[in-house]
XYZ file of C-alpha atoms in Angstrom:
386
model
C 92.239 94.257 105.290
C 90.716 96.198 108.860
C 94.446 95.992 109.811
C 96.057 97.320 106.975
C 93.539 100.187 106.939
C 94.108 101.240 110.434
C 97.739 100.946 110.093
C 97.618 103.182 106.910
C 95.176 105.717 108.561
C 97.397 106.193 111.790
C 100.815 106.605 109.573
C 99.072 109.216 107.382
C 97.496 111.010 109.928
C 100.292 111.556 112.215
C 102.538 112.575 109.698
C 100.071 115.011 108.504
C 99.661 116.505 112.173
C 103.556 116.612 112.561
C 104.644 118.487 109.503
C 103.578 121.650 110.807
C 105.565 121.562 114.025
C 108.338 120.035 112.264
C 108.083 122.943 109.823
C 108.529 125.472 112.311
C 111.487 123.578 113.768
C 113.360 123.454 110.617
C 112.975 127.122 110.413
C 114.414 127.661 113.871
C 117.026 124.693 113.339
C 118.334 126.648 110.139
C 117.555 123.406 107.879
C 116.181 125.653 104.541
C 116.851 124.716 100.959
C 118.236 128.247 99.531
C 117.236 128.651 95.873
C 120.072 127.970 93.361
C 120.231 128.985 89.674
C 118.961 125.411 88.423
C 116.167 125.470 91.067
C 112.427 126.116 90.275
C 111.605 127.824 93.786
C 112.730 131.402 94.548
C 112.245 131.533 98.544
C 114.203 129.608 101.084
C 111.511 126.382 101.944
C 112.465 124.526 105.209
C 113.583 120.814 105.008
C 113.433 117.869 107.503
C 109.875 116.707 106.421
C 111.245 113.376 106.994
C 111.204 113.642 110.620
C 107.227 114.031 110.566
C 107.130 110.801 108.137
C 109.439 109.035 110.739
C 106.804 109.947 113.616
C 104.265 108.427 111.225
C 106.220 105.253 110.898
C 106.673 104.823 114.660
C 103.063 105.347 115.307
C 101.915 103.006 112.866
C 104.444 100.491 114.005
C 102.991 100.878 117.714
C 99.391 100.573 116.423
C 100.374 97.342 114.748
C 102.057 95.701 117.800
C 98.782 96.485 119.530
C 96.783 94.157 117.040
C 97.179 90.572 118.325
C 97.255 89.052 114.253
C 99.618 91.878 113.309
C 101.622 91.311 116.288
C 102.640 87.796 115.292
C 103.573 88.663 111.802
C 105.885 91.463 112.669
C 107.886 89.199 114.798
C 107.493 85.808 112.784
C 110.074 83.674 111.452
C 112.911 85.287 113.592
C 112.669 88.641 111.682
C 112.071 91.558 114.044
C 110.686 94.191 111.515
C 109.904 97.032 114.240
C 113.267 96.608 115.738
C 114.800 96.453 111.995
C 112.864 99.714 111.062
C 113.463 101.584 113.958
C 117.370 100.967 114.267
C 117.780 101.504 110.319
C 115.551 104.166 110.217
C 116.641 106.108 113.027
C 120.457 106.191 111.805
C 118.920 107.205 108.345
C 117.135 110.221 109.881
C 120.151 111.265 111.981
C 122.240 111.236 108.878
C 119.457 112.859 106.869
C 119.242 115.583 109.683
C 122.402 116.338 109.874
C 122.554 116.688 105.627
C 119.601 118.704 105.543
C 121.370 121.226 108.130
C 124.890 121.145 107.162
C 125.517 119.182 104.042
C 127.355 115.660 104.718
C 129.486 114.342 102.527
C 128.537 111.541 99.908
C 131.097 109.197 101.369
C 129.199 109.417 104.727
C 125.754 109.223 103.587
C 126.729 106.002 101.552
C 128.359 104.463 104.792
C 125.087 105.170 106.711
C 123.190 103.436 103.664
C 125.433 100.589 104.033
C 125.085 100.614 107.846
C 121.286 100.548 107.507
C 121.458 97.409 104.999
C 123.686 95.464 107.688
C 120.971 96.113 110.486
C 118.292 94.717 108.410
C 120.336 91.557 107.588
C 120.913 91.394 111.472
C 117.502 91.402 111.942
C 116.632 88.731 109.625
C 115.633 91.153 106.451
C 117.749 89.713 103.826
C 117.253 87.922 100.379
C 117.860 84.373 100.617
C 116.415 83.270 97.268
C 116.375 84.643 93.653
C 113.776 83.239 91.274
C 115.081 81.471 88.217
C 113.575 81.465 84.769
C 112.646 77.615 85.479
C 110.581 78.410 88.294
C 112.915 77.323 91.320
C 114.017 79.453 93.711
C 117.954 79.725 93.954
C 118.924 79.665 97.437
C 121.596 82.352 98.176
C 124.571 81.600 100.681
C 125.402 84.593 102.933
C 128.538 85.690 100.528
C 125.729 86.362 98.089
C 122.698 87.344 99.920
C 124.455 89.403 102.100
C 126.003 92.059 99.651
C 123.113 91.870 97.615
C 120.848 92.766 100.119
C 123.040 95.785 100.955
C 122.958 96.706 97.227
C 119.095 96.870 96.742
C 119.194 98.914 99.999
C 121.607 101.734 98.686
C 120.299 101.559 94.959
C 116.719 102.209 96.134
C 117.548 104.862 98.612
C 119.825 106.790 96.110
C 117.128 106.139 93.205
C 114.306 107.524 95.363
C 117.118 110.466 96.347
C 117.248 111.046 92.446
C 113.544 111.620 91.961
C 113.399 114.231 94.656
C 113.271 116.740 92.156
C 110.040 118.632 91.922
C 107.244 119.531 94.701
C 105.545 116.286 95.631
C 107.376 114.360 93.285
C 109.173 111.752 95.786
C 106.466 111.306 97.945
C 103.962 110.760 95.225
C 106.097 108.440 93.196
C 106.910 106.164 96.461
C 103.649 106.418 97.546
C 102.363 104.867 93.940
C 105.428 102.206 94.614
C 104.117 101.217 97.844
C 100.833 101.134 96.888
C 101.383 98.766 94.082
C 103.559 96.479 96.413
C 100.984 96.417 98.769
C 98.314 95.628 95.929
C 100.540 92.677 94.621
C 101.124 91.230 97.755
C 97.566 91.271 99.177
C 95.754 90.488 95.892
C 98.222 87.555 94.893
C 97.838 86.081 98.538
C 94.134 86.342 98.729
C 93.327 84.970 95.203
C 96.019 82.018 95.840
C 94.524 81.326 99.241
C 97.320 82.389 101.197
C 97.620 84.484 104.377
C 97.221 88.249 103.493
C 98.659 89.344 106.842
C 102.502 89.598 106.273
C 105.222 91.698 107.339
C 106.136 93.001 103.784
C 102.787 94.069 103.003
C 102.476 95.904 106.342
C 105.742 97.823 105.500
C 104.409 98.811 102.065
C 100.938 99.983 104.058
C 102.680 102.144 106.257
C 105.080 103.638 103.719
C 101.954 104.412 101.823
C 100.232 106.150 104.579
C 103.504 108.235 105.380
C 103.630 109.563 101.881
C 99.865 110.237 101.624
C 100.044 112.262 104.891
C 103.005 114.323 103.978
C 102.145 114.739 100.440
C 99.584 117.741 101.371
C 102.201 119.913 102.601
C 104.714 119.258 99.909
C 102.561 119.461 96.688
C 103.138 122.401 94.580
C 103.715 125.220 96.046
C 105.521 123.457 98.882
C 105.295 124.595 102.306
C 108.462 121.955 103.452
C 110.427 119.747 101.775
C 111.147 116.002 103.111
C 114.944 116.558 102.410
C 117.281 113.916 102.712
C 115.861 113.024 105.940
C 112.740 111.728 103.851
C 113.894 110.323 100.593
C 116.392 108.296 102.322
C 113.842 106.736 104.970
C 111.033 106.311 102.451
C 113.985 104.801 100.057
C 114.671 102.279 103.018
C 111.267 101.278 103.946
C 110.548 100.705 100.006
C 113.686 98.259 100.101
C 112.358 96.527 103.026
C 109.191 95.673 101.571
C 110.875 94.529 98.325
C 113.408 92.569 99.952
C 110.759 90.684 101.915
C 108.473 90.199 99.166
C 111.355 88.610 96.743
C 110.573 84.709 96.746
C 107.893 85.110 99.330
C 105.338 83.314 96.813
C 105.818 79.827 95.702
C 105.422 79.053 91.888
C 103.802 76.186 92.437
C 101.142 77.775 94.033
C 100.537 80.946 91.728
C 98.055 80.687 89.053
C 99.563 82.910 86.272
C 102.547 81.124 85.779
C 106.238 82.540 86.757
C 105.503 86.095 86.324
C 104.175 87.458 89.473
C 107.457 85.716 90.846
C 109.419 88.548 89.454
C 107.243 91.288 89.941
C 108.883 92.483 93.289
C 112.343 92.795 91.404
C 111.043 94.341 88.579
C 109.117 97.004 90.342
C 111.586 99.196 92.012
C 113.255 99.570 88.381
C 110.061 100.175 86.865
C 109.189 102.986 89.222
C 112.599 104.422 88.883
C 112.753 103.992 84.933
C 111.637 107.556 83.995
C 113.698 109.196 86.103
C 116.886 106.725 85.729
C 116.233 107.346 81.858
C 116.260 111.057 82.697
C 119.756 110.722 84.514
C 121.119 108.893 81.488
C 120.064 111.349 78.907
C 121.860 114.309 81.329
C 124.758 112.371 81.394
C 124.783 111.865 77.730
C 124.045 115.175 76.887
C 126.836 116.833 79.036
C 129.399 114.483 78.117
C 128.551 115.295 74.414
C 129.355 119.052 75.161
C 132.397 118.464 76.475
C 131.083 119.030 80.339
C 131.050 117.183 83.112
C 128.579 114.479 83.796
C 127.732 115.898 87.163
C 127.757 119.466 85.995
C 124.115 120.984 86.837
C 121.504 122.182 84.004
C 118.235 123.067 83.291
C 117.226 120.476 80.469
C 116.390 117.554 82.884
C 112.626 116.226 82.032
C 110.674 118.279 84.724
C 112.440 121.197 83.125
C 111.802 120.365 79.769
C 107.903 119.807 80.907
C 107.926 123.148 82.379
C 109.231 124.812 78.964
C 106.319 123.187 77.292
C 104.171 125.245 79.056
C 103.028 122.605 81.931
C 103.080 123.995 85.418
C 105.050 122.698 88.100
C 101.656 120.647 89.399
C 100.828 119.188 85.874
C 104.476 118.494 85.523
C 104.252 116.163 88.635
C 100.812 114.527 87.481
C 102.520 113.687 84.265
C 105.212 111.774 86.308
C 102.524 110.193 88.224
C 100.736 109.103 85.401
C 103.671 107.363 84.142
C 104.900 105.525 87.158
C 101.217 104.553 88.091
C 101.040 103.248 84.672
C 103.989 100.864 84.939
C 103.300 99.886 88.369
C 99.785 99.031 87.718
C 100.650 97.231 84.406
C 103.003 94.966 86.197
C 100.384 94.102 89.111
C 97.964 93.571 86.246
C 99.672 90.976 84.704
C 100.917 89.358 88.148
C 97.353 89.142 88.974
C 95.235 88.447 85.834
C 95.251 85.528 83.426
C 94.711 87.622 80.172
C 98.148 88.791 79.697
C 97.318 90.393 75.935
C 94.712 92.462 77.358
C 96.286 93.922 80.146
C 99.127 94.831 77.924
C 96.814 96.140 75.123
C 95.030 98.587 77.488
C 98.426 99.469 79.158
C 99.665 100.570 75.642
C 95.936 102.467 74.749
C 96.799 104.531 78.051
C 100.247 105.162 77.334
C 99.654 106.376 73.910
C 96.923 108.723 75.219
C 99.305 109.750 78.109
C 101.994 110.709 75.167
C 99.168 112.967 73.622
C 98.273 114.700 76.743
C 101.978 115.246 77.589
C 102.814 116.912 74.325
C 99.980 118.798 74.122
C 101.054 122.499 74.881
C 98.153 123.991 77.436
C 96.539 127.095 76.809
C 98.117 130.010 78.588
C 96.268 132.840 80.190
C 96.784 136.303 78.507
C 98.900 138.627 80.778
C 97.035 141.484 82.110
C 97.572 145.085 80.971
C 99.127 147.716 83.257
C 95.907 148.767 84.381
C 94.371 145.638 84.970
C 93.677 144.697 88.648
C 96.566 142.641 90.512
C 99.090 144.246 88.004
C 101.985 146.011 89.158
C 105.609 145.045 90.687
C 104.841 141.508 91.682
C 104.225 138.910 89.374
C 100.535 137.662 89.166
C 101.349 133.723 89.268
C 103.825 132.741 91.943
C 106.769 130.771 90.537
C 106.458 127.111 90.618
C 108.215 125.415 93.795
C 111.281 122.870 93.246
C 111.915 120.305 96.117
């Protein structure tokens, strides 16, 4: 555990310290988000926050390679984790920088994401087997394993990119997912007498540290956005950890049956469930009104939470709550034998969350024209939007 705590600390600290410098560079470079009609932020805000996160990832990998036991894990089994993350991450960051500054077309970004998945495969990060309901792992030949791996990489990157809708939302949600993957791998290994030092667990730890270090700068009101540079990078690392955890545990040695075997495949859809449902509702809403499904509007979930009276921060915390509840529920079902207790507690917490979400917060009364602070400028700064 000490090795993981050290890499988390390094990733978080370096990311946190680099972000102000990256912010100044983004302003000089001209990589800023100009407010649009459907956005909530009202002033141009620097992007490129993913560049600081990439620096945190590199620093954590350097520290990990300096730890004797962790060095064995990173290069074990013909999988070069450091090389895979540096090459694929570097490619994604370059594409993200170009997009944050000049707006790259979707086809170019898609090609870069596919290439990043190809780098993973060349370095040994690939889905070699998938769990079957019988408990037996089904070995995948390259003709199936390669495209499935690329699909997971591309789908995860774009799921994270879709989440990036409010200040701190993507960093917090992915940080929760990374913590869930880390807890799943570490606790399951420890409780079943397996080694807790694995490359997949290390990637999840680094990813959690990167998000934790960036979040203080990105939480509402955000001083900097991660941009596509960051959303694609953390999506890439999330896919890497998921791919390496898939099929890692042998069902024969697991104490809680087959369910833990399926958790890595279920966790990403669970994390993306809330924004994915929002996307489906947006498509249905727009097409039913005779508009294009890609036409923008201000009726997304976070817009509706704002309309209910929630602040930007509270709306983000509500999204954190649901993602954390789904992720912790899956990890709890994998770790504990009493499934009904875990499901019951999760359901009770969910009901409490629904009641709190639809409870309209009390609003402060607007000051009169002679009150202190009243004037041409609004008393409250409008919330920011990632």
